[in-house]
Short mmCIF file of C-alpha atoms in Angstrom, two decimals:
data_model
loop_
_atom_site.label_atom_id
_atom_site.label_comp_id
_atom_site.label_asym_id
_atom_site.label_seq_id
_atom_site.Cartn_x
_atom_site.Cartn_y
_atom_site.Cartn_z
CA UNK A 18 -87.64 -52.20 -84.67
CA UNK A 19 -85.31 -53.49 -81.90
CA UNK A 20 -84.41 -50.45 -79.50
CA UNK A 21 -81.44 -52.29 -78.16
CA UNK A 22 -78.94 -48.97 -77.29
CA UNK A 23 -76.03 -51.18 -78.77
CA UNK A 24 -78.13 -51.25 -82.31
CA UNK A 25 -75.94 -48.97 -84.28
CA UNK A 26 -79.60 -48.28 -86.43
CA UNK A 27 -81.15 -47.59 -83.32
CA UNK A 28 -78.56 -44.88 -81.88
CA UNK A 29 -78.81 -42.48 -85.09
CA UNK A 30 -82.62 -42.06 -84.89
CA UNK A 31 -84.61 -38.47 -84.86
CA UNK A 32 -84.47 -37.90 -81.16
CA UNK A 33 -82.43 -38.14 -77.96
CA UNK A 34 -82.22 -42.05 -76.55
CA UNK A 35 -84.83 -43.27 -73.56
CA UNK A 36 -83.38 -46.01 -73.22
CA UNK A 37 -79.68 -45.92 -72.10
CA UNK A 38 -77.65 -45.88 -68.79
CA UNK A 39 -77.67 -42.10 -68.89
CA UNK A 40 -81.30 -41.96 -68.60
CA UNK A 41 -81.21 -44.75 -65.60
CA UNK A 42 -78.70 -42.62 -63.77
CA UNK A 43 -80.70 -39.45 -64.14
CA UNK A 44 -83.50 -40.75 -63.15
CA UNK A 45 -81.89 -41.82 -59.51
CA UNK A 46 -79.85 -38.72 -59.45
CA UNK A 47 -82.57 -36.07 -60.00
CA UNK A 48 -85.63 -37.64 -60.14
CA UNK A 49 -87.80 -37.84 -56.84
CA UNK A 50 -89.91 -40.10 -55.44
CA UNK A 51 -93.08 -38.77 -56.62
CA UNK A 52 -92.11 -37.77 -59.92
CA UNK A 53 -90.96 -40.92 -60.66
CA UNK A 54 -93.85 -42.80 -59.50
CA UNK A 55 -95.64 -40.45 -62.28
CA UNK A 56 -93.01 -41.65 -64.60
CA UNK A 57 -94.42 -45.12 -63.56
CA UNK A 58 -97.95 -44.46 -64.23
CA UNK A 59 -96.84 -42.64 -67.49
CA UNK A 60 -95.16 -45.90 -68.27
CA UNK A 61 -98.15 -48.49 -67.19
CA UNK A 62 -100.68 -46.35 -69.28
CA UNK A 63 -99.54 -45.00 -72.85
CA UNK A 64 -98.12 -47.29 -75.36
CA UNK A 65 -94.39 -47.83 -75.42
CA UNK A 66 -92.45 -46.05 -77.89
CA UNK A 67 -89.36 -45.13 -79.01
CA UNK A 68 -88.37 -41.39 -78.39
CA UNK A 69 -90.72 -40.62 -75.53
CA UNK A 70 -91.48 -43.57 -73.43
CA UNK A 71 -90.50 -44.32 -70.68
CA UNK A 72 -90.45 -40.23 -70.64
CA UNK A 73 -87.62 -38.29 -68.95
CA UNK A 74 -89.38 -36.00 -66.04
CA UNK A 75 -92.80 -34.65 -65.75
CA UNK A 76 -93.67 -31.01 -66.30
CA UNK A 77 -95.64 -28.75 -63.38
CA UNK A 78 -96.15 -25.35 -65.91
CA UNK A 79 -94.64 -23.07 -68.67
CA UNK A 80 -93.74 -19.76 -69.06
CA UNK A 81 -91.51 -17.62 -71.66
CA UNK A 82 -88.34 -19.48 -72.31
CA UNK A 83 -88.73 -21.73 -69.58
CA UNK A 84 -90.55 -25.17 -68.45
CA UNK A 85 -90.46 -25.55 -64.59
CA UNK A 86 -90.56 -29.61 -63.38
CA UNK A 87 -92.76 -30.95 -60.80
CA UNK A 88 -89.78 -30.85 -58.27
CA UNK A 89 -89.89 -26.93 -59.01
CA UNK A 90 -86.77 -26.48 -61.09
CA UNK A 91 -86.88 -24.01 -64.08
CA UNK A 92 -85.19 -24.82 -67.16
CA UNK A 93 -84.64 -23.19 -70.21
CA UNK A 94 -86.10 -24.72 -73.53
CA UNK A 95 -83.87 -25.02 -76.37
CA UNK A 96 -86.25 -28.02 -77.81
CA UNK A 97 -89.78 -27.13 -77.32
CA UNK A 98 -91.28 -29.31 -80.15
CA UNK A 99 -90.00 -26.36 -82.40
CA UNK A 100 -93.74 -24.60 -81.14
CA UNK A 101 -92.02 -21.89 -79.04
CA UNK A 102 -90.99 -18.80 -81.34
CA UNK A 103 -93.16 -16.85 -78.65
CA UNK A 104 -92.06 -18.66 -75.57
CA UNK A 105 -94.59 -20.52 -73.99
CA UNK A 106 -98.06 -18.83 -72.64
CA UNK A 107 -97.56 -15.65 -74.22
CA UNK A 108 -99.92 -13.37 -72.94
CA UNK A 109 -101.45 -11.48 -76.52
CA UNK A 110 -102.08 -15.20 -77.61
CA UNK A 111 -103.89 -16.63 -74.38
CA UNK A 112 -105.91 -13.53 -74.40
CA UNK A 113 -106.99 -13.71 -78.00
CA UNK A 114 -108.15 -17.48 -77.40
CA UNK A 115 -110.28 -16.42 -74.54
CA UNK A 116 -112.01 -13.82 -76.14
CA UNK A 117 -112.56 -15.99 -79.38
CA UNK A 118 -113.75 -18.84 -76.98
CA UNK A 119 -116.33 -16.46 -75.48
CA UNK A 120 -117.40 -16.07 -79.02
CA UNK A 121 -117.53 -18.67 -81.31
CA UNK A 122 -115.68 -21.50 -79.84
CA UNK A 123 -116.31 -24.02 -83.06
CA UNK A 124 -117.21 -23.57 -86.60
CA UNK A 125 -119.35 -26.60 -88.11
CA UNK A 126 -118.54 -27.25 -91.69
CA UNK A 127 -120.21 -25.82 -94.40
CA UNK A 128 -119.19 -22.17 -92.49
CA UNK A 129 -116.37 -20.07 -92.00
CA UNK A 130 -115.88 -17.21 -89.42
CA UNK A 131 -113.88 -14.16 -89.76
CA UNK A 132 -110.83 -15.36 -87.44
CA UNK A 133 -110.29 -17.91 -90.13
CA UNK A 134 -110.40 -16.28 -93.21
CA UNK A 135 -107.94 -13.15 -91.65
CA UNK A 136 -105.62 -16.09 -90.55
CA UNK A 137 -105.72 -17.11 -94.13
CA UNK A 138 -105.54 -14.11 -95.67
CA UNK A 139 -102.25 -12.69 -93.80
CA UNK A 140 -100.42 -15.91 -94.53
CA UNK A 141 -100.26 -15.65 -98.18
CA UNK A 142 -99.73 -11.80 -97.53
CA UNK A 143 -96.39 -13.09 -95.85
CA UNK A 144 -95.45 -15.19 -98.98
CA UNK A 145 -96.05 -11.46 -101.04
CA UNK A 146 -98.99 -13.22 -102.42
CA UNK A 147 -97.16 -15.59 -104.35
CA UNK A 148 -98.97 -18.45 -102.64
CA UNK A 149 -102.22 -17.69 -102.80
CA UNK A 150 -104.86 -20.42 -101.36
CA UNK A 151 -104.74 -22.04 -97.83
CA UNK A 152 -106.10 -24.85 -96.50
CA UNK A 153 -105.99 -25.27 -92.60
CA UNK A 154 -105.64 -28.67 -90.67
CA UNK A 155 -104.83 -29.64 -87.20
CA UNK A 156 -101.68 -30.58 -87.66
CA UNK A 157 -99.31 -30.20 -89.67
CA UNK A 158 -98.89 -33.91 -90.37
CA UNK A 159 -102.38 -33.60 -91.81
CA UNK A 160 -101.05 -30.71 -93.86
CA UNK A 161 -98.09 -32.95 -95.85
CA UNK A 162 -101.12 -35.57 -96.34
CA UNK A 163 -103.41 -32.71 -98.03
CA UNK A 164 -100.30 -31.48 -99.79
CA UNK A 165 -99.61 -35.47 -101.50
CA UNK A 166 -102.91 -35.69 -102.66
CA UNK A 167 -103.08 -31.93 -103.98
CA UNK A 168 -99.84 -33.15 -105.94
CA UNK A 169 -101.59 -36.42 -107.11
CA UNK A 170 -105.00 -34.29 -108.28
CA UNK A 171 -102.87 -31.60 -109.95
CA UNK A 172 -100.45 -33.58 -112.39
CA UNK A 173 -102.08 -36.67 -112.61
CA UNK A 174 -99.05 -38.37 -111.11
CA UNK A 175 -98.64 -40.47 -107.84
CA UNK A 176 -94.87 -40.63 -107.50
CA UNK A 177 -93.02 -38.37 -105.19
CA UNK A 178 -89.09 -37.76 -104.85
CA UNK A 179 -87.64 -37.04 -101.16
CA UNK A 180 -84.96 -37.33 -98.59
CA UNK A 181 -83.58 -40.07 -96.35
CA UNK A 182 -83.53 -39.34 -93.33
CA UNK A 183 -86.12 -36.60 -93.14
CA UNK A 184 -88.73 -35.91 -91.06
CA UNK A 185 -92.48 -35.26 -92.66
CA UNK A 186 -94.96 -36.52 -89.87
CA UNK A 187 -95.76 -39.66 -87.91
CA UNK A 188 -99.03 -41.09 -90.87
CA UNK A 189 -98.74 -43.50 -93.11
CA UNK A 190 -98.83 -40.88 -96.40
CA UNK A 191 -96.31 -38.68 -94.09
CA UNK A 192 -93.75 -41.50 -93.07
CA UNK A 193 -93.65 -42.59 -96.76
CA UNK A 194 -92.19 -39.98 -97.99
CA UNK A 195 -90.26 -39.30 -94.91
CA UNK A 196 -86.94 -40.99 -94.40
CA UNK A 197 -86.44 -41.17 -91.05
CA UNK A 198 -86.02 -44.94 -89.71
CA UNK A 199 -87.48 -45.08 -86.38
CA UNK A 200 -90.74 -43.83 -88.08
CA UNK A 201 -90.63 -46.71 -90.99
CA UNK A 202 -89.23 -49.82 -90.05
CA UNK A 203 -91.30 -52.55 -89.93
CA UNK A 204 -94.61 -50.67 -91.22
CA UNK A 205 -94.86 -51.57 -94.63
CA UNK A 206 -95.99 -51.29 -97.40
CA UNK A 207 -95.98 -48.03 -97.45
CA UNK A 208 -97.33 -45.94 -100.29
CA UNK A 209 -96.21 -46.93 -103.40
CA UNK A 210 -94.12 -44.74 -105.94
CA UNK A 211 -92.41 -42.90 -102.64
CA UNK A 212 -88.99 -42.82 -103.96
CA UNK A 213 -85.94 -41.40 -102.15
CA UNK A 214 -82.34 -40.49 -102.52
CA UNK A 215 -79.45 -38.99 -100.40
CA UNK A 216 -80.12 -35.73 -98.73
CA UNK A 217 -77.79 -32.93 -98.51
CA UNK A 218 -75.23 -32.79 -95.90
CA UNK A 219 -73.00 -30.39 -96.03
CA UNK A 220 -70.57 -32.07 -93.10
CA UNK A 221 -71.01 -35.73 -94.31
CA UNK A 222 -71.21 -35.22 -98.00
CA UNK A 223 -71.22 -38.51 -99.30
CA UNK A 224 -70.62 -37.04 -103.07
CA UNK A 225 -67.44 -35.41 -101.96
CA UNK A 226 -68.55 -32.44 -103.35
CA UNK A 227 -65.43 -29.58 -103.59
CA UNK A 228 -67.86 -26.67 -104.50
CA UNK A 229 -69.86 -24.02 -102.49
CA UNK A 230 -72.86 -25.22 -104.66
CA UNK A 231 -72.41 -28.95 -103.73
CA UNK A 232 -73.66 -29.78 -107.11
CA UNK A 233 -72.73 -32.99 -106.90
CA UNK A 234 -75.46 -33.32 -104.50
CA UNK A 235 -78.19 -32.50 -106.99
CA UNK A 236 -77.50 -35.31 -109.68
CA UNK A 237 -79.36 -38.20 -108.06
CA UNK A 238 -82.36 -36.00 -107.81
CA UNK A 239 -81.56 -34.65 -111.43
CA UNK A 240 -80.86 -38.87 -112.21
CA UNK A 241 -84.44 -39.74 -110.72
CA UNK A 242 -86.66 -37.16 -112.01
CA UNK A 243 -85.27 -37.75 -115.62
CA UNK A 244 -85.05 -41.46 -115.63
CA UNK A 245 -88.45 -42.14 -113.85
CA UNK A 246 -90.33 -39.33 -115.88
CA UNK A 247 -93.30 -39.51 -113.65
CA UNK A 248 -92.71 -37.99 -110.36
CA UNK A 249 -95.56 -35.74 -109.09
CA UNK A 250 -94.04 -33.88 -106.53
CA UNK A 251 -90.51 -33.25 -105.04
CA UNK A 252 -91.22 -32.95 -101.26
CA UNK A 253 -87.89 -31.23 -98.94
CA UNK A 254 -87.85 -29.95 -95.80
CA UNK A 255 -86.42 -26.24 -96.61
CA UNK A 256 -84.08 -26.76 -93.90
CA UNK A 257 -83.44 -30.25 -92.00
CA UNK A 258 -84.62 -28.73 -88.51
CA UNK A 259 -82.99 -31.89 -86.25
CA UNK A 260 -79.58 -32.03 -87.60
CA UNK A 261 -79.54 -28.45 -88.80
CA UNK A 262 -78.69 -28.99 -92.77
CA UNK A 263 -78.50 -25.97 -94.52
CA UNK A 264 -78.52 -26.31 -98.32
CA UNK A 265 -77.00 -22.92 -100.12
CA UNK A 266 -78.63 -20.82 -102.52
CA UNK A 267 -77.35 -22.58 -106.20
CA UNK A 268 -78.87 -25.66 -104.69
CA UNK A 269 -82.40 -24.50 -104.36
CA UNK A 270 -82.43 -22.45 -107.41
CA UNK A 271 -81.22 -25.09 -109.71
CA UNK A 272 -83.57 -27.77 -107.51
CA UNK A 273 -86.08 -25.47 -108.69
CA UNK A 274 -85.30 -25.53 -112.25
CA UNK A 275 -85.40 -29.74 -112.06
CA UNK A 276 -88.73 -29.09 -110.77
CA UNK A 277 -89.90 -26.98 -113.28
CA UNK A 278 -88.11 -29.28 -116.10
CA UNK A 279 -89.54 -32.06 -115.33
CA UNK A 280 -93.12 -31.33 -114.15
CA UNK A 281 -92.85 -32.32 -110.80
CA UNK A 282 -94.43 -29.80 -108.13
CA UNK A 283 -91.93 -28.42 -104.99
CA UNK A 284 -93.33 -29.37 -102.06
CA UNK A 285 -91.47 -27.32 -98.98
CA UNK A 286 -92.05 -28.32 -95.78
CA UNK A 287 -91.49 -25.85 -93.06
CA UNK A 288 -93.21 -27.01 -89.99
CA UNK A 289 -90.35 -26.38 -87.78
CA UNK A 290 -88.57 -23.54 -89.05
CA UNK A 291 -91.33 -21.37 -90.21
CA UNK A 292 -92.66 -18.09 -88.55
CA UNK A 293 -88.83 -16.35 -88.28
CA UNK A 294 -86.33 -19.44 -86.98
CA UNK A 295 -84.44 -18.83 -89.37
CA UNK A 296 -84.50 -15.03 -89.33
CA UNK A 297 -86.80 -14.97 -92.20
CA UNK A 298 -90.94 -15.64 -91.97
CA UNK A 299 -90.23 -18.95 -94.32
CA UNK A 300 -87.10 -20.17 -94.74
CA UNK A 301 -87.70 -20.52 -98.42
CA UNK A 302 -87.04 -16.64 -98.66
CA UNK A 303 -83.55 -17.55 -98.22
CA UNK A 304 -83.44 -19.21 -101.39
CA UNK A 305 -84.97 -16.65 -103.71
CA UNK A 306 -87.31 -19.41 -105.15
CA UNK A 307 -91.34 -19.51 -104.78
CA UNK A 308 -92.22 -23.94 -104.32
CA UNK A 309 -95.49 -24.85 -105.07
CA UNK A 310 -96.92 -25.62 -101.93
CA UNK A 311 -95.54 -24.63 -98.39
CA UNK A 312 -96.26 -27.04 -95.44
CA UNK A 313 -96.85 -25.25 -92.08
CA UNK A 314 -97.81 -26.18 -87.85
CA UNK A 315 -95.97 -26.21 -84.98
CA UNK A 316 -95.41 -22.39 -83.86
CA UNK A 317 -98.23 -21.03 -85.99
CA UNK A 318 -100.64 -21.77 -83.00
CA UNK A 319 -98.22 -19.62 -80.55
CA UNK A 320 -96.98 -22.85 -78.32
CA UNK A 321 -100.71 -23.35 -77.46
CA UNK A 322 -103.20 -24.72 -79.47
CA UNK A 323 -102.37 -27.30 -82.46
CA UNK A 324 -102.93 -25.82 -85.79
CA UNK A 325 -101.00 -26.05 -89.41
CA UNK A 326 -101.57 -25.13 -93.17
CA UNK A 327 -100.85 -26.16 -96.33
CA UNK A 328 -100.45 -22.73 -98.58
CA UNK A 329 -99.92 -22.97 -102.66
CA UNK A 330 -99.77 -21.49 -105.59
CA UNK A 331 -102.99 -19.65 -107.38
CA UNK A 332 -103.13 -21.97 -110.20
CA UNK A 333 -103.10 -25.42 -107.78
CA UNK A 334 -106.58 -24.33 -106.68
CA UNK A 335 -108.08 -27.22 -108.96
CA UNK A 336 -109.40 -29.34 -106.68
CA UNK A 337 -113.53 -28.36 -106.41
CA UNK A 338 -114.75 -31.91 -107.44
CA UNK A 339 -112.97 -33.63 -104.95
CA UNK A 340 -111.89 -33.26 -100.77
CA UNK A 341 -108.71 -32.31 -99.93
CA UNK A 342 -108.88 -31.87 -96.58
CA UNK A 343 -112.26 -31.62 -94.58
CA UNK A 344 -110.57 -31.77 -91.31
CA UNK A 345 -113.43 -31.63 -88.52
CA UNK A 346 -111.41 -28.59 -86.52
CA UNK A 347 -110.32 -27.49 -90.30
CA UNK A 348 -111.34 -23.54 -89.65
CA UNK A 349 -111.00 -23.56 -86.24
CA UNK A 350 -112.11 -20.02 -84.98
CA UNK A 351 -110.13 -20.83 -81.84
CA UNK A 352 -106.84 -22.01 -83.79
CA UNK A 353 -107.15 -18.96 -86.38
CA UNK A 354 -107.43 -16.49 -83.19
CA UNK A 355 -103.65 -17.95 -81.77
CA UNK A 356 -102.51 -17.96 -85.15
CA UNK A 357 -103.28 -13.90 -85.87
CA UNK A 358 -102.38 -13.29 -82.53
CA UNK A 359 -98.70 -15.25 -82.69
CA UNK A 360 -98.34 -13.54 -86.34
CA UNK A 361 -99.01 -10.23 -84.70
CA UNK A 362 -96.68 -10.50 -82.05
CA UNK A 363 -93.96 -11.68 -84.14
CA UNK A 364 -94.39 -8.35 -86.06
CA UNK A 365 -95.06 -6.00 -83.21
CA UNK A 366 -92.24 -6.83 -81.23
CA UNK A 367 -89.99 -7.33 -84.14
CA UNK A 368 -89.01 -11.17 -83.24
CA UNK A 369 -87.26 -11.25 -86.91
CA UNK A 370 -84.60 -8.35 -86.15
CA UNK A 371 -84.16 -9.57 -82.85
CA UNK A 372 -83.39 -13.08 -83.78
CA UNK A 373 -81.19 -12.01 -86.67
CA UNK A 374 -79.26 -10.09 -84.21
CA UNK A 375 -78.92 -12.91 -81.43
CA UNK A 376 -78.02 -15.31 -84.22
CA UNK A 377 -74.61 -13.03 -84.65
CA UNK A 378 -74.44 -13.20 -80.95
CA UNK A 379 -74.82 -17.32 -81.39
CA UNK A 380 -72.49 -17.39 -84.05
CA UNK A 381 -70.05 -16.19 -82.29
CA UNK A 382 -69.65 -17.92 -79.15
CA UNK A 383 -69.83 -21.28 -80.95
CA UNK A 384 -67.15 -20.55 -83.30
CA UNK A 385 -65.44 -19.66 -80.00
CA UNK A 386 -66.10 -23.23 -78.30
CA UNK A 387 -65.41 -25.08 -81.34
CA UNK A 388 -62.00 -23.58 -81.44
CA UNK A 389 -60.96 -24.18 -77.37
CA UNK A 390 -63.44 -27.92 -77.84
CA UNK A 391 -61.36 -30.10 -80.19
CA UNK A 392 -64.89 -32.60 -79.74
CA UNK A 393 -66.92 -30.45 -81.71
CA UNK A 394 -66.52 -30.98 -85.04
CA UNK A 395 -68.69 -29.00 -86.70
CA UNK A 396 -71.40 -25.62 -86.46
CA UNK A 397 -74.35 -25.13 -88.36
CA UNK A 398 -76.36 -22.07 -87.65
CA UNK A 399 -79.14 -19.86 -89.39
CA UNK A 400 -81.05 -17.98 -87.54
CA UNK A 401 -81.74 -19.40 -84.00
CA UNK A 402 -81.23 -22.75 -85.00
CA UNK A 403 -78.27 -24.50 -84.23
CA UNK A 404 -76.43 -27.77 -84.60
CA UNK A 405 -73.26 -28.78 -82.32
CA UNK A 406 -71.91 -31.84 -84.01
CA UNK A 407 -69.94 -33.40 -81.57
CA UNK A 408 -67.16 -36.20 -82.95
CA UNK A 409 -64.40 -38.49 -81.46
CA UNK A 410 -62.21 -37.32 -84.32
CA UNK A 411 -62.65 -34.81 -86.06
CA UNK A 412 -60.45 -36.01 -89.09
CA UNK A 413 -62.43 -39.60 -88.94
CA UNK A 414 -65.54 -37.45 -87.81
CA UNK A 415 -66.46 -40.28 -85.99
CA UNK A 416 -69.97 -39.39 -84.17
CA UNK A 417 -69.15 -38.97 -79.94
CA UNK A 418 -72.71 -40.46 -79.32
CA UNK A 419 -72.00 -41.11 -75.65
CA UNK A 420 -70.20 -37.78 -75.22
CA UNK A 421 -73.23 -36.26 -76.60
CA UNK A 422 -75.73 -37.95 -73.60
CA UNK A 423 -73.52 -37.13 -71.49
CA UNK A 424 -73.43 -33.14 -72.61
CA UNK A 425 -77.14 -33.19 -72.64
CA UNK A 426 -77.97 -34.50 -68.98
CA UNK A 427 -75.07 -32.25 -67.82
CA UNK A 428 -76.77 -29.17 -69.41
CA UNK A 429 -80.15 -30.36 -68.30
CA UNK A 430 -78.98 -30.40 -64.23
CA UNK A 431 -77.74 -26.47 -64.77
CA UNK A 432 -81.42 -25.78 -66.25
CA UNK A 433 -80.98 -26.30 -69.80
CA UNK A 434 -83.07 -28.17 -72.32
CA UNK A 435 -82.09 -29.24 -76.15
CA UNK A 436 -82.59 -32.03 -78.40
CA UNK A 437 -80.31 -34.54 -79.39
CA UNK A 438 -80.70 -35.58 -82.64
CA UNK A 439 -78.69 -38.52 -84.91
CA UNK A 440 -76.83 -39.35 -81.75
CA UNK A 441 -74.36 -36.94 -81.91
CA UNK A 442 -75.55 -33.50 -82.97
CA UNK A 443 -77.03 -31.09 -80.24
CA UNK A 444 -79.73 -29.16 -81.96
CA UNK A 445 -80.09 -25.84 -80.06
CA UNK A 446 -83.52 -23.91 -80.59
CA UNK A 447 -84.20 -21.22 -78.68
CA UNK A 448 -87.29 -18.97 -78.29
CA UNK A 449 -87.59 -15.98 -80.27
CA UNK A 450 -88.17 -13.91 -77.62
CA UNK A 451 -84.98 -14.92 -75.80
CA UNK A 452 -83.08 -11.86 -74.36
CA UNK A 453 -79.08 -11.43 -74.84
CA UNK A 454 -78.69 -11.94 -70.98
CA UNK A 455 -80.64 -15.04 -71.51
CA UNK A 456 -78.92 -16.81 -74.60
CA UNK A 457 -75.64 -16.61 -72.78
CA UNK A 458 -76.50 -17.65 -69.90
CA UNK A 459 -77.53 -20.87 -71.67
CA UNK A 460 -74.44 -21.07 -73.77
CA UNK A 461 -72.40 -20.71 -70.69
CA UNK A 462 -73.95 -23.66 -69.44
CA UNK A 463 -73.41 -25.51 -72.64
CA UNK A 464 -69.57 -24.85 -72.70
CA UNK A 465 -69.41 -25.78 -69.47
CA UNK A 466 -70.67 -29.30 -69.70
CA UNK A 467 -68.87 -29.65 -72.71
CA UNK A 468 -65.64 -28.76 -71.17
CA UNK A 469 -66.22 -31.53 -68.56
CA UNK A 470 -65.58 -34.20 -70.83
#
């Protein structure tokens, strides 16, 4: 894939862009001598790719809401891989992986351990048992993979139905039913029978859609699952995490129904806005719809240690003659320990409460920008996830993809941190455990760089 800055394809990918003038002129602004001949070694030893190499500064340590650089300058995350509902190094979570470590470190296959199964156990609690078996992995990744072949074991069927432009891992299995570009260009074949169609967009709506249920929206699914007859599994991320897309209710329910008519499982995956981003544990609670099978990672190892899970329905749990999963750190004793522990904390300290009432808080001062800032063109908000859409026009909605660089490094000088994503949308997520003070401290900063331009 050419990663030319001028290649239109090039500028609307996942992530913010490494390889522009902006990131030159940081780089010689506020990047010293010895962190940039880290950058150098960084550069002359991992594989170039796009998104992360050559890499934008190099990190000293972690703590709460903020990452400090190797020049000693604390910034606040609003990006954090999407791991940081706790902040980072959260004290309950780094304890419970030392005592488990003193313990039992590893658990050989063939045996479980307690941490494990309690891990397990609580998750489907969270669903109200609705999805009843687990399987762990290290990654979540991993988890979409188990979650195709579940699909392909349970209904006989290896076709799958999902988005452009979405984001379901960096495999082969995962990028094939992912949509996102930078991810599958020039990698094929990829698995066969991965069929897509227009996502949901409720800025960009290519259907035109005039109603609150953007029905219109639904009909190519509706189109595929009916004219192919043979789809296995509909796989969706609950709620696009990069550019913030927020389907409403009537969408999922009736998605549902498709499902359902049509015998094709609903594979959800939730690997960044799981575990109360959205204000909810799962953001399929919004939706008052149980899928099939939930995908799960990033947070649910507390910012620390990698683990995900692949939860599903009672009646998937078909699968005894064959292997699923088998993962070598599968039941990881250590994993399971800063997956309780994150869990706990989330409920002890009431992170869902205290998100949903920051998210008013968040609501409200962006409404308030986008009314004084005639560049942003759109808000999308649930929870503690945010999308800025920033736009030359906002009648043309022509993406400001410069502007948008521009407002990042700006905000990243005052000691703030978010991802760009598409070019043009600033995705703001903060931690969980954010205080008021905090959040408006960074969305001062952000209103400030924005009024610059």
């Amino acid at each position: 894939m050419p990663t030319n800055p001028e290649n239109k394809a090039y500028m609307k990918t996942e992530g913010d862009i490494n390889l522009t003038e902006g990131r030159s002129q940081w780089w010689a602004e506020h990047i010293d001598e010895t962190s940039r001949a880290y950058l150098q070694e960084d550069e002359d030893v991992f594989l170039h790719q796009t998104l992360s190499t050559p890499c934008l500064n190099v990190l000293s340590s972690c703590k709460g809401i903020y990452v400090q650089d190797a020049q000693g300058r604390k910034i606040m995350d609003f990006h954090g891989n999407n791991v940081h509902q706790l902040g980072f190094g959260h004290p309950a979570v780094i304890e419970a992986m030392k005592q488990q470590l003193d313990q039992l470190s590893f658990c050989t296959r063939r045996y479980t351990n307690l941490p494990a199964i309690e891990l397990a156990t609580k998750l489907t609690e969270l669903t109200g048992g609705a999805l009843s078996r687990v399987l762990f992995a290290p990654g979540a990744t991993s988890a979409m993979g188990m979650a195709l072949k579940l699909a392909r074991a349970i209904t006989g069927r290896y076709k799958t139905l999902s988005m452009w432009g979405a984001f379901h891992g960096a495999s082969l299995d995962a990028i094939s039913v992912g949509g996102e570009g930078a991810f599958r260009r020039g990698l094929g074949p990829l698995l066969p029978g991965a069929e897509h169609v227009i996502p949901f967009n409720s800025y960009r709506c290519v259907f035109g859609c005039q109603d609150e249920a953007h029905s219109l929206c639904l009909k190519p699914i509706e189109y595929v699952l009916e004219q192919d007859g043979e789809i296995g599994a509909v796989v969706i991320e609950t709620i696009r995490n990069t550019d913030v897309q927020i389907p409403p209710v009537p969408y999922y329910q009736k998605l549902r129904e498709l499902c359902d008519k049509h015998g094709a499982l609903l594979i959800v995956d939730e690997t960044a806005t799981a575990f109360g981003r959205t204000g909810t544990m799962f953001a399929y609670q919004h939706y008052g719809i149980t899928p099939d099978m939930i995908v799960l990672g990033k947070g649910l190892g507390g910012g620390i240690f990698p683990m995900a899970a692949l939860l599903m329905k009672e009646e998937l749990n078909q699968a005894q003659t064959m292997s699923i999963g088998h993962y070598t750190h599968e039941k990881s004793p250590v994993g399971a320990a800063a997956g309780l522990a994150t869990l706990r904390v989330i409920e002890e300290e009431n992170l869902l409460e205290h998100a949903n009432y920051l998210a008013g808080i968040l609501k409200l001062r962006l409404q308030e920008m986008m009314e004084k800032h005639l560049i942003i063109g759109d808000i999308r908000q649930i929870g503690l996830l945010a999308a800025v859409e920033l736009v030359a026009d906002r009648t043309t909605k022509e993406p400001a993809v410069a502007e948008a660089e521009r407002v990042m490094y700006a905000c990243l000088a005052r000691g703030l941190n978010f991802k760009v994503s598409k070019g043009n949308v600033l995705t703001l997520s903060p931690p969980l455990i954010i205080t008021e003070a905090e959040l408006n401290e960074a969305l001062d900063i952000l209103e400030k760089s924005i009024a610059e331009l």
